[in-house]
Short mmCIF file of C-alpha atoms and ligand atoms in Angstrom, two decimals:
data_model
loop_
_atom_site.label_atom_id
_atom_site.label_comp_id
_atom_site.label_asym_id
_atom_site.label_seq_id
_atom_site.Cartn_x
_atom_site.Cartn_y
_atom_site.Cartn_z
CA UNK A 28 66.85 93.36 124.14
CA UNK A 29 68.19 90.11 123.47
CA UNK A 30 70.54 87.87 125.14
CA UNK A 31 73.64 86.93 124.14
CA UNK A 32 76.16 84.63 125.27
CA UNK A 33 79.84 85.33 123.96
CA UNK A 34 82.41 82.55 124.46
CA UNK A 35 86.00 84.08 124.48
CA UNK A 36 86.71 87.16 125.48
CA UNK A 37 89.93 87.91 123.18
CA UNK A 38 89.66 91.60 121.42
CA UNK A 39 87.08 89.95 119.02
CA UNK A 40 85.13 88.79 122.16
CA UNK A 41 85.11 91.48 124.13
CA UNK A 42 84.46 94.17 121.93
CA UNK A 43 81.59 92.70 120.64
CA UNK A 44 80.28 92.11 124.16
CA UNK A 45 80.26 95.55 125.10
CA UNK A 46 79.36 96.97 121.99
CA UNK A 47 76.49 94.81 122.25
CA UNK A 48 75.70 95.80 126.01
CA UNK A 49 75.96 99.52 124.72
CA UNK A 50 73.61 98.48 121.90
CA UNK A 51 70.48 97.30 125.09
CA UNK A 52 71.28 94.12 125.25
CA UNK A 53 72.32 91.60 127.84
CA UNK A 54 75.65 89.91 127.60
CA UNK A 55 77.77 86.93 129.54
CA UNK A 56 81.25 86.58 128.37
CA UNK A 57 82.35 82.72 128.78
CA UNK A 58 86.07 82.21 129.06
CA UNK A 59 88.35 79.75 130.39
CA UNK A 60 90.85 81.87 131.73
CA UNK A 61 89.89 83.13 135.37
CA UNK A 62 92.06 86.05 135.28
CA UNK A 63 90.36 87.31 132.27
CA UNK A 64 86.73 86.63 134.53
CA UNK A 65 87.78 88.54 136.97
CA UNK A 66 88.83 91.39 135.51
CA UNK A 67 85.50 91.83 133.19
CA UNK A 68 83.49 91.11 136.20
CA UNK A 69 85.27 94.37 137.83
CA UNK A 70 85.07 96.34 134.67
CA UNK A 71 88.39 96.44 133.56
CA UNK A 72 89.26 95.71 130.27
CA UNK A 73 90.91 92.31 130.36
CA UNK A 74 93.01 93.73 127.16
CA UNK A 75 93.83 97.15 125.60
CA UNK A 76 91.75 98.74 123.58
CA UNK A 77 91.20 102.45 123.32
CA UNK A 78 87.26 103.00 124.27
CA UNK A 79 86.52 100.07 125.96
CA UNK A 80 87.30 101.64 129.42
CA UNK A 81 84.63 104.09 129.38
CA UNK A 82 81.94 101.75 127.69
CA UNK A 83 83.16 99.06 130.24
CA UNK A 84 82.04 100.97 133.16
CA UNK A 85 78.98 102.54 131.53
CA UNK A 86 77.18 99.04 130.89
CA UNK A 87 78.06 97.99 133.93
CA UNK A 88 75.31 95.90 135.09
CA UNK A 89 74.56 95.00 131.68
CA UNK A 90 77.25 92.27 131.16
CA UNK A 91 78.85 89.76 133.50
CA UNK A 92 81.79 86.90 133.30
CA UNK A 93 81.90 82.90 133.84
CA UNK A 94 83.42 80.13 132.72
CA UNK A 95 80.39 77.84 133.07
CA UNK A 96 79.11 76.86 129.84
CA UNK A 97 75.75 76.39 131.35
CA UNK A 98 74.46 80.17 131.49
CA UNK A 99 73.99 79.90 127.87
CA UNK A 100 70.55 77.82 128.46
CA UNK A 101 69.30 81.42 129.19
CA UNK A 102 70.38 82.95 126.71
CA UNK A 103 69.20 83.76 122.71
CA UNK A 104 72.33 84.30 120.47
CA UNK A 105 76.20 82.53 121.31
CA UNK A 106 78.71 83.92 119.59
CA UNK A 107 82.10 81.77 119.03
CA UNK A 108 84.72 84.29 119.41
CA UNK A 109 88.12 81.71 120.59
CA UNK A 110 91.11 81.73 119.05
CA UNK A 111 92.13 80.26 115.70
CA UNK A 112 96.03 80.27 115.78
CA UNK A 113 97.99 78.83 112.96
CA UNK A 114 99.00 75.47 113.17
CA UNK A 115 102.41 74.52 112.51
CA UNK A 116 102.57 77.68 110.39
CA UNK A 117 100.13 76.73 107.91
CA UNK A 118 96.36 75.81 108.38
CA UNK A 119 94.22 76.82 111.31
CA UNK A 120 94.21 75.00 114.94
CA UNK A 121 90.14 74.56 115.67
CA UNK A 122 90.79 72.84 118.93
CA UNK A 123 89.43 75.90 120.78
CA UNK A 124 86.38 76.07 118.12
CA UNK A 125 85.56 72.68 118.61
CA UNK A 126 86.04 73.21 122.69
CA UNK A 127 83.49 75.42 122.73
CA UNK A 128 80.93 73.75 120.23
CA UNK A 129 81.19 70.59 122.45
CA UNK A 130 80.00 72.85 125.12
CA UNK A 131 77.56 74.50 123.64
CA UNK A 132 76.39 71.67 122.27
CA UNK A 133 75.61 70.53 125.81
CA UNK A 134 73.73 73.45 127.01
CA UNK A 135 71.35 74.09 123.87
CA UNK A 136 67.94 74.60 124.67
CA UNK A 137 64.40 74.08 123.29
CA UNK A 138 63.69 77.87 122.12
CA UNK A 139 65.72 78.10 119.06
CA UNK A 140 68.73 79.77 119.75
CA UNK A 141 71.32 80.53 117.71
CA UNK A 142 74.93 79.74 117.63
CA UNK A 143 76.91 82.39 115.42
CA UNK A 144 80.76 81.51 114.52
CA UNK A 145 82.59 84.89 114.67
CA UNK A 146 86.14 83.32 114.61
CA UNK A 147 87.66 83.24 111.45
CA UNK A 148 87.23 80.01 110.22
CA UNK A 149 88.24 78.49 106.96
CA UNK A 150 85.73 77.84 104.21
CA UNK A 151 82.99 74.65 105.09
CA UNK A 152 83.94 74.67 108.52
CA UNK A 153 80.99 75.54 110.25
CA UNK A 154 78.64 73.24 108.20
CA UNK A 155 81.25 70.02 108.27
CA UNK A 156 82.96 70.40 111.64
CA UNK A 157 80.91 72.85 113.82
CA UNK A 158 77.46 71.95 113.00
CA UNK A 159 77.99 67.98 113.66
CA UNK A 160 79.33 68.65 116.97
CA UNK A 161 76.48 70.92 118.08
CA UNK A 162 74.00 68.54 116.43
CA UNK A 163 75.63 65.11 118.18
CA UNK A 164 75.98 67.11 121.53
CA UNK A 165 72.42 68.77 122.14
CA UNK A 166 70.79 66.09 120.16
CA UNK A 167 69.05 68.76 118.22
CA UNK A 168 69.03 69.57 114.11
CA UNK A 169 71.00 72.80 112.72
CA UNK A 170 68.54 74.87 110.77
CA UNK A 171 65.38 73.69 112.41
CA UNK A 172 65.74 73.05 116.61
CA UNK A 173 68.75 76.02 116.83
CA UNK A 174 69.97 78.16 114.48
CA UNK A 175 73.60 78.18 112.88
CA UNK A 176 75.48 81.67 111.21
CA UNK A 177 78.74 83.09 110.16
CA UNK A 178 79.22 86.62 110.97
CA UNK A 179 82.48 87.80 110.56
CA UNK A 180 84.22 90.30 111.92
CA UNK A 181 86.37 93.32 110.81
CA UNK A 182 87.64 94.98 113.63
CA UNK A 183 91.26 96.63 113.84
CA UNK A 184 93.09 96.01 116.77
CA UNK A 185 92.98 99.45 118.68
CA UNK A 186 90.26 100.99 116.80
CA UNK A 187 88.58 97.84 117.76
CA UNK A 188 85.41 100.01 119.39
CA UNK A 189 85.44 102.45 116.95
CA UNK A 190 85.11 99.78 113.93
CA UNK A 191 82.08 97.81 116.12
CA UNK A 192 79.86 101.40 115.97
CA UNK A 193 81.17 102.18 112.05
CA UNK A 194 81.47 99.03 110.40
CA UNK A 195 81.77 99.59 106.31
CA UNK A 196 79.63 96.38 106.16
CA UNK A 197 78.07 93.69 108.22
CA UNK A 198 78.16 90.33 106.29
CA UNK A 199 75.65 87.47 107.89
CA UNK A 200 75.88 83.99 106.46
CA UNK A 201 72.96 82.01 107.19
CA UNK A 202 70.62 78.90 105.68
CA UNK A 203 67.47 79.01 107.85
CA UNK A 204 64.83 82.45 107.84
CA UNK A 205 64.89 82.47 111.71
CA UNK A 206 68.36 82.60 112.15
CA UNK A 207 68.38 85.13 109.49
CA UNK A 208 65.62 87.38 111.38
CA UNK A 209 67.12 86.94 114.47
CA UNK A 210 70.90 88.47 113.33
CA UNK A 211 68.80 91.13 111.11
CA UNK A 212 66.99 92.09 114.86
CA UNK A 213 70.25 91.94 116.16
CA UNK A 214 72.02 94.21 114.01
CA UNK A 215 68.91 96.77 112.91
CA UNK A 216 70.80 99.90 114.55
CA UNK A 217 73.42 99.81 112.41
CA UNK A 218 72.44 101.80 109.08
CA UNK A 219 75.72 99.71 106.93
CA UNK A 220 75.07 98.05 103.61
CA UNK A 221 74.64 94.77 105.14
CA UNK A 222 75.06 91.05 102.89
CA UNK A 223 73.18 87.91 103.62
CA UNK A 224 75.23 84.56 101.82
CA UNK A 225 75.25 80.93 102.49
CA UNK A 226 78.11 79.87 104.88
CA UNK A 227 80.52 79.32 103.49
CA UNK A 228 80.30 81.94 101.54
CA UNK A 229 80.37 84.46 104.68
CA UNK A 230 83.67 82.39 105.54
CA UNK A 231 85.09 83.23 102.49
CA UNK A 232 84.73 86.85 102.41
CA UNK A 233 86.71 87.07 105.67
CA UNK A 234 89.95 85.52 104.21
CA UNK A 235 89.49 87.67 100.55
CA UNK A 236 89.21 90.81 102.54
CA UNK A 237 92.46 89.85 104.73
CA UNK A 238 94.07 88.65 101.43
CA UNK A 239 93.03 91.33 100.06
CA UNK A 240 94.91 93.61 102.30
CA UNK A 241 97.62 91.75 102.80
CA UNK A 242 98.77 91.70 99.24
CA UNK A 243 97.85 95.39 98.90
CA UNK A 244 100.91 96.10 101.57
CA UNK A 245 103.11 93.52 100.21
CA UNK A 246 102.39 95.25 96.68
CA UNK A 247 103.00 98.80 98.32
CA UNK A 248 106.56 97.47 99.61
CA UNK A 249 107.51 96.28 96.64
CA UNK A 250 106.83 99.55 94.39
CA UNK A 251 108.42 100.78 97.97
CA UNK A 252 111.72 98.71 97.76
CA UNK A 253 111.71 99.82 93.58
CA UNK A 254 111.44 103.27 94.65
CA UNK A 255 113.69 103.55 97.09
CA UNK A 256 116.51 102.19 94.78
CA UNK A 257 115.62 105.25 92.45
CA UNK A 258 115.40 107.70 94.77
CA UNK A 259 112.01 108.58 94.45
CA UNK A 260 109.34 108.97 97.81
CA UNK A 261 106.97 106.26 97.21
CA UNK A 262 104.25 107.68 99.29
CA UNK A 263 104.31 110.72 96.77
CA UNK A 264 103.99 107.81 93.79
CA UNK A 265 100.83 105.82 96.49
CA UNK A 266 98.97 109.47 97.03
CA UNK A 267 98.83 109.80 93.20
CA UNK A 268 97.84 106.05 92.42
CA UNK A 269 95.83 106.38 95.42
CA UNK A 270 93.14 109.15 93.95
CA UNK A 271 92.47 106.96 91.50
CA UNK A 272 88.76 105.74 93.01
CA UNK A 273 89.60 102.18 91.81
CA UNK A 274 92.45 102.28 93.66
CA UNK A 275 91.62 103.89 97.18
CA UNK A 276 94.39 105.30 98.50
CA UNK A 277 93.68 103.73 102.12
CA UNK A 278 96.35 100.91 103.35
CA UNK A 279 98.84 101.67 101.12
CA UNK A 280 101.26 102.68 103.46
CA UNK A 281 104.89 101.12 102.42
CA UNK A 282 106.63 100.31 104.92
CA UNK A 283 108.17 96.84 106.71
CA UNK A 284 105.51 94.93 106.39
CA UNK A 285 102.40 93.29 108.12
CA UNK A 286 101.96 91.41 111.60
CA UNK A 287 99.30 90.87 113.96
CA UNK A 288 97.32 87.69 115.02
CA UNK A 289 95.06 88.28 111.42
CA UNK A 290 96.86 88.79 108.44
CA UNK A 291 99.86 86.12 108.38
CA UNK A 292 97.77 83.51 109.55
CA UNK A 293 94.88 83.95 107.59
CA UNK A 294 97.05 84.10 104.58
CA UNK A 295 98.93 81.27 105.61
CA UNK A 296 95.91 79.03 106.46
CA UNK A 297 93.85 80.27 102.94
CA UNK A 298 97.18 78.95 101.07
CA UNK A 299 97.46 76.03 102.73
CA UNK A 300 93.89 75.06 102.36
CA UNK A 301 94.40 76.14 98.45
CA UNK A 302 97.22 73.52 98.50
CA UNK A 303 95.10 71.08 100.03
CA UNK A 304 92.72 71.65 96.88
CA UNK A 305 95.53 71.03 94.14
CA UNK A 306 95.33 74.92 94.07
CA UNK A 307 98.65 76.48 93.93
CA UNK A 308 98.16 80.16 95.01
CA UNK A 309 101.56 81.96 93.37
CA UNK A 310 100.23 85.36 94.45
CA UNK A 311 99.22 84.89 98.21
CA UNK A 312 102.38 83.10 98.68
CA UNK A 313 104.59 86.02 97.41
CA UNK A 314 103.00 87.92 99.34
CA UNK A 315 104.00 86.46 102.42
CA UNK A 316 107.32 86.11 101.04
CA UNK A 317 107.73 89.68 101.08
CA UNK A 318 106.24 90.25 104.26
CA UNK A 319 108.92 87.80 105.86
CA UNK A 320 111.97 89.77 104.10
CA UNK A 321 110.52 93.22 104.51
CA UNK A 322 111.31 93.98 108.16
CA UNK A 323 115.11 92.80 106.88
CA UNK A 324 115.67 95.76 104.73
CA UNK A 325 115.95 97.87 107.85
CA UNK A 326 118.88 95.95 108.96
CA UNK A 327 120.22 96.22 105.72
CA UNK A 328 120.20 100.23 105.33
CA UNK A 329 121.52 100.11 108.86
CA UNK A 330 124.74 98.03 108.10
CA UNK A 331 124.99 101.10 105.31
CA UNK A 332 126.27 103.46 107.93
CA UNK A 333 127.26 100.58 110.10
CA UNK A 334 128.50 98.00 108.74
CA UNK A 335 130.09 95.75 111.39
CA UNK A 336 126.85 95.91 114.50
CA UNK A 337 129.33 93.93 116.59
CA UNK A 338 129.03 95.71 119.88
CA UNK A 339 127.10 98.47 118.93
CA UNK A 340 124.22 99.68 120.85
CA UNK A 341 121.18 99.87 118.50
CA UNK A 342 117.83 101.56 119.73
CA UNK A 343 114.29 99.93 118.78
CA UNK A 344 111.54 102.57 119.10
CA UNK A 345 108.45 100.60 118.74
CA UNK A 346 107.57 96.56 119.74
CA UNK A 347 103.89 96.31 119.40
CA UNK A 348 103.25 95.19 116.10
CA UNK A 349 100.92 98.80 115.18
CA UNK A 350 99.90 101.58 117.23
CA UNK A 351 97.41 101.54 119.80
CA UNK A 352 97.79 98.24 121.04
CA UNK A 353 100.08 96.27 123.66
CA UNK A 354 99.75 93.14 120.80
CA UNK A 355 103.47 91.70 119.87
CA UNK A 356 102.18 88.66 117.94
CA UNK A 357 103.75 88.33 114.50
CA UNK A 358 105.10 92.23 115.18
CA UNK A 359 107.65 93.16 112.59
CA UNK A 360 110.09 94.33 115.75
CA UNK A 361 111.01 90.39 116.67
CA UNK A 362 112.57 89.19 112.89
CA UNK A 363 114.62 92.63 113.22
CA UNK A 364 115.46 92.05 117.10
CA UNK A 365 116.55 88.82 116.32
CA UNK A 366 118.87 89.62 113.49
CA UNK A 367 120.23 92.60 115.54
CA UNK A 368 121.51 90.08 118.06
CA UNK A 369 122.76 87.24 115.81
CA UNK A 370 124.82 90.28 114.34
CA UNK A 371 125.95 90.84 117.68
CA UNK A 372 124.58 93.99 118.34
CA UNK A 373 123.26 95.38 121.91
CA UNK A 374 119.99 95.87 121.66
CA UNK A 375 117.96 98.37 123.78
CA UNK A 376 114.04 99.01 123.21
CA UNK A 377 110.74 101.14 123.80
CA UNK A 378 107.73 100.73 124.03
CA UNK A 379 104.31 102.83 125.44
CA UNK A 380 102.37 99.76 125.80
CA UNK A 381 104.01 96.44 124.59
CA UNK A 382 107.25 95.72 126.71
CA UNK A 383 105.79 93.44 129.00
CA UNK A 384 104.09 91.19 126.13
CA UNK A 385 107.62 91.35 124.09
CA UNK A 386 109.48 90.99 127.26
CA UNK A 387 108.39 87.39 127.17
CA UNK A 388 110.25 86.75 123.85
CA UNK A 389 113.23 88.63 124.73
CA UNK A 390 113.84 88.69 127.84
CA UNK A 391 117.67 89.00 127.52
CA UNK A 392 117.07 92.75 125.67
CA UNK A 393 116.93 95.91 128.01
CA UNK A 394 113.69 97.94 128.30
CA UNK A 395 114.11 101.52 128.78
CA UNK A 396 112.71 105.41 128.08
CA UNK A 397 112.20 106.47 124.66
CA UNK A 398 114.91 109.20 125.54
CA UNK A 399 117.51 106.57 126.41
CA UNK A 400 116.99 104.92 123.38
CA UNK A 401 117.31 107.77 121.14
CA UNK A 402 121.29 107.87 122.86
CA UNK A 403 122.17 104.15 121.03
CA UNK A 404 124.48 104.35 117.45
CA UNK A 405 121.30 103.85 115.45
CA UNK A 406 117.79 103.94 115.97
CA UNK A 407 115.36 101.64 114.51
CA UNK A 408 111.87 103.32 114.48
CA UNK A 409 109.62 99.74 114.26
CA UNK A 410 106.16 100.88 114.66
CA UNK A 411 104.68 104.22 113.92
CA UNK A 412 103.54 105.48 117.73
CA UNK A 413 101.97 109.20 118.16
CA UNK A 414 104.76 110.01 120.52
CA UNK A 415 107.46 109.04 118.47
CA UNK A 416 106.22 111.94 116.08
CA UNK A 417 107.42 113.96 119.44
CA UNK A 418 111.36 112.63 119.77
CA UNK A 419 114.09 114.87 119.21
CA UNK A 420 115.43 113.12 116.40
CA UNK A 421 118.53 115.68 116.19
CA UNK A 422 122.45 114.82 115.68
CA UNK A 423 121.11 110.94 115.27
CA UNK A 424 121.43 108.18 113.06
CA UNK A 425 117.48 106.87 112.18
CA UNK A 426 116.45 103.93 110.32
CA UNK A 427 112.52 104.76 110.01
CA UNK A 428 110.30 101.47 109.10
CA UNK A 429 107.26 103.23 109.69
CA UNK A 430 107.41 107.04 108.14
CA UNK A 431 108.23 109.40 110.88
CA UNK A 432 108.28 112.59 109.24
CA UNK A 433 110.01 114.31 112.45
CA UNK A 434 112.71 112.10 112.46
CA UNK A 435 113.15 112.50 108.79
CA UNK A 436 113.37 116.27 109.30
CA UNK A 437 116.02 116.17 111.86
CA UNK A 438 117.84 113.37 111.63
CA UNK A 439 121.77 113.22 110.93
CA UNK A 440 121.82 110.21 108.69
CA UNK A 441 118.11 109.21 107.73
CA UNK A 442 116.78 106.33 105.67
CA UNK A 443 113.83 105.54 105.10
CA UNK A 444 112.98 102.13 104.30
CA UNK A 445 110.19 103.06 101.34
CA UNK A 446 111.22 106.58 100.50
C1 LIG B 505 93.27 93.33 110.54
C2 LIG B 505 92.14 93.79 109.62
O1 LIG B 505 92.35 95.15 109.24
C3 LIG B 505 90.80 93.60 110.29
O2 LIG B 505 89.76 93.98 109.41
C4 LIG B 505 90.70 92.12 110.64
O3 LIG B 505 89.48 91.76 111.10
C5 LIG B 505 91.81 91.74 111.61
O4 LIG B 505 93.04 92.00 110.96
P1 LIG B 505 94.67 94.29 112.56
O5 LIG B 505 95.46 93.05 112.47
O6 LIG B 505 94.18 94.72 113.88
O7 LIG B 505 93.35 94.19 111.65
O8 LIG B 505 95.57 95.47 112.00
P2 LIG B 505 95.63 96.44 110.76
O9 LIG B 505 95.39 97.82 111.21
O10 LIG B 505 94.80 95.97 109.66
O11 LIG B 505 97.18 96.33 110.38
C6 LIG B 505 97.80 95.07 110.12
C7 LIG B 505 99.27 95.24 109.84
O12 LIG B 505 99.47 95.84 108.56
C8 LIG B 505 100.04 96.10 110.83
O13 LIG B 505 101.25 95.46 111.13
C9 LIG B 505 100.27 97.39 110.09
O14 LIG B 505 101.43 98.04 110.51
C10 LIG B 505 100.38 96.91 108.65
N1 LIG B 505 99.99 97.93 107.66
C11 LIG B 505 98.72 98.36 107.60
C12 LIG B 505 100.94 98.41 106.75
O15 LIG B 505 102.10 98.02 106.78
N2 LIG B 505 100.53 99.31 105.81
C13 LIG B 505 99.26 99.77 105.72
O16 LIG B 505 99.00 100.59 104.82
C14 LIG B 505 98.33 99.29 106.64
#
């Protein structure tokens, strides 16, 4: 049993906490916001993930909430889990990192304990910005009085739980043998090919494996855009490349692109810090190009069938930027919404889970039922939700972003934006 100190209790944050607590040990989540506090501290899931419930209310007892800093002097491992939103759209903002480090800093002890940088960091930061403020706060040396790691994570929003207990990998950056021992104790249920690197290293293998991905969708929409101007189903032509073990036929879903709070900013703040290095990164930049026009070509098959949206009432089905989760940041749904309206369209949307996240960026759009959206000119379908599967889809006019094999079935005028 160890115990573990986790400061920020975002999706990252939390789901490690509890996974953790499920795993034996002890956990305190430290976060600033008291609303967030209070919620863990009644075991309620201060966000929505599927899981996390159930596990909530199983370890209970075996985790609490605070936002003093000082519990960690009881504690063995601190994981940095804060935010690290994009700055000016391009590299990372560390205020939060370096928040947090300042106050750990302050409440290091004398038993070696080891602060482990989960947030996605760019390459070198822990060593030249994290490790000086920990060392000038507690007095103490990195590598020999506490221990310093990277330990990135990989967990999908809304199979968040699911990815903790079946990680592909577990990669653990460290320099000193004690910090090392301690992660390898921390992580010995877990029966994953697991990678010790250097630092930086560790830093870098988040960002390739987001790049990675990234430019695997924004290479599936283009063959997707190609396709669709020859008529041909590109997730026929993706299951065929897919079998091809090199290939993997996994996230290679055309489609209109990528959002959440990972992908466009880590590719934004990997190209930026390229730039900074006289590096100029063609690829990665392309591929964010595409991701920004992507969501577009939705509006554009719509103005097929419609070509003047002027006072037309056109139906979003899906705001959350993927299935699963209540998350609107970066969602594909707010470049189309926008358009919609600058065309002058009236725009009516659904949601299961993220209205009241989107509602803050629209708030001049109406909410309603999935059923009173299906009634509008056109439907947009934005994100690819079980129940949408459901829909009668008959007599309408769809625009599917996101492959909804009902609606291309029934639909009276169907395009699909891929296919
Ligand atoms: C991602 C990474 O997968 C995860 O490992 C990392 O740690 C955090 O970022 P997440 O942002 O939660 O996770 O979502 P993910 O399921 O990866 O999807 C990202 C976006 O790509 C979504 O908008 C999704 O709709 C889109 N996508 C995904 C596609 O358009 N096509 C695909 O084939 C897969």
């Amino acid at each position: 049993m160890m115990k573990i100190a986790i400061i920020g209790s975002g999706y990252v944050g939390i789901v490690t906490g509890i996974g953790f607590a499920e795993l034996g040990n002890h956990i305190v989540f430290i976060d600033i916001d008291k609303n967030k506090i209070d919620k863990i501290n009644s075991s309620q899931p201060p966000i929505f993930e599927d899981g996390l419930e159930g596990l909530m209310k199983k370890n209970n007892g075996n985790f609490y909430a605070t936002n003093d800093y000082e519990v960690i002097q009881d504690t063995n491992v601190v994981f940095i889990c804060v935010g690290t939103p994009s700055k000016n759209d391009g590299p990372i903002d560390l205020n939060f990192v370096k928040d947090a480090s300042k106050k750990i800093g302050r409440n290091l002890k004398n038993n070696f304990q080891v602060v482990v940088v989960k947030s996605t960091v760019i390459p070198g930061t822990t060593e030249e910005i994290i490790k000086p403020i920990l060392e000038k706060e507690s007095g103490k040396k990195a590598f020999k009085d506490f221990g310093l790691a990277v330990n990135p994570e990989f967990l999908r929003e809304g199979n968040a739980v699911h990815d903790f207990f079946n990680p592909d990998r577990i990669v653990i950056g460290v320099k000193d043998e004690e910090s090392k021992s301690i992660l390898e104790k921390l992580y010995s249920p877990f029966e994953c090919p697991k990678l010790t690197t250097d630092l930086k290293t560790a830093e870098m293998i988040k960002y390739t494996s987001n790049a990675f991905l990234a430019t695997k969708i924004s290479f599936a929409n283009e063959i997707g855009n190609i396709c669709k101007k020859l008529g041909i189903d590109s997730y026929k032509v993706f299951e065929g490349v897919g079998l091809d073990h090199r290939i993997n036929p996994e996230f290679f879903r055309a489609g209109i692109g990528f959002g959440g709070s990972c992908f466009p900013k880590d590719v934004r703040a990997l190209i930026s810090k390229a730039e900074e290095l006289n590096e100029n990164p063609k690829l990665l930049k392309a591929v964010m190009e595409l991701n920004e026009e992507q969501p577009l070509k939705l509006i554009e098959l719509l103005k097929k069938h419609i070509p003047d949206l002027g006072g037309k009432t056109i139906g979003v089905l899906g705001l959350a930027f993927k299935p699963n989760t209540d998350d609107v940041r970066e969602g594909r749904a707010v470049p189309i919404i926008r358009t919609l309206l600058k065309e002058g369209a009236k725009v009516i949307a659904y949601d299961p889970k993220a209205v009241k996240n989107f509602k803050k960026l629209f708030p001049e759009i109406e909410y309603t039922s999935a059923e009173k959206v299906l009634e509008s000119d056109a439907i947009l379908i934005v994100t690819e939700w079980e129940e949408f599967k459901n829909l009668d889809y008959n007599g309408k006019i769809v625009i599917d972003g996101r492959r909804i094999e009902k609606a291309k079935e029934e639909a009276r005028i169907y395009e699909g934006v891929c296919w």
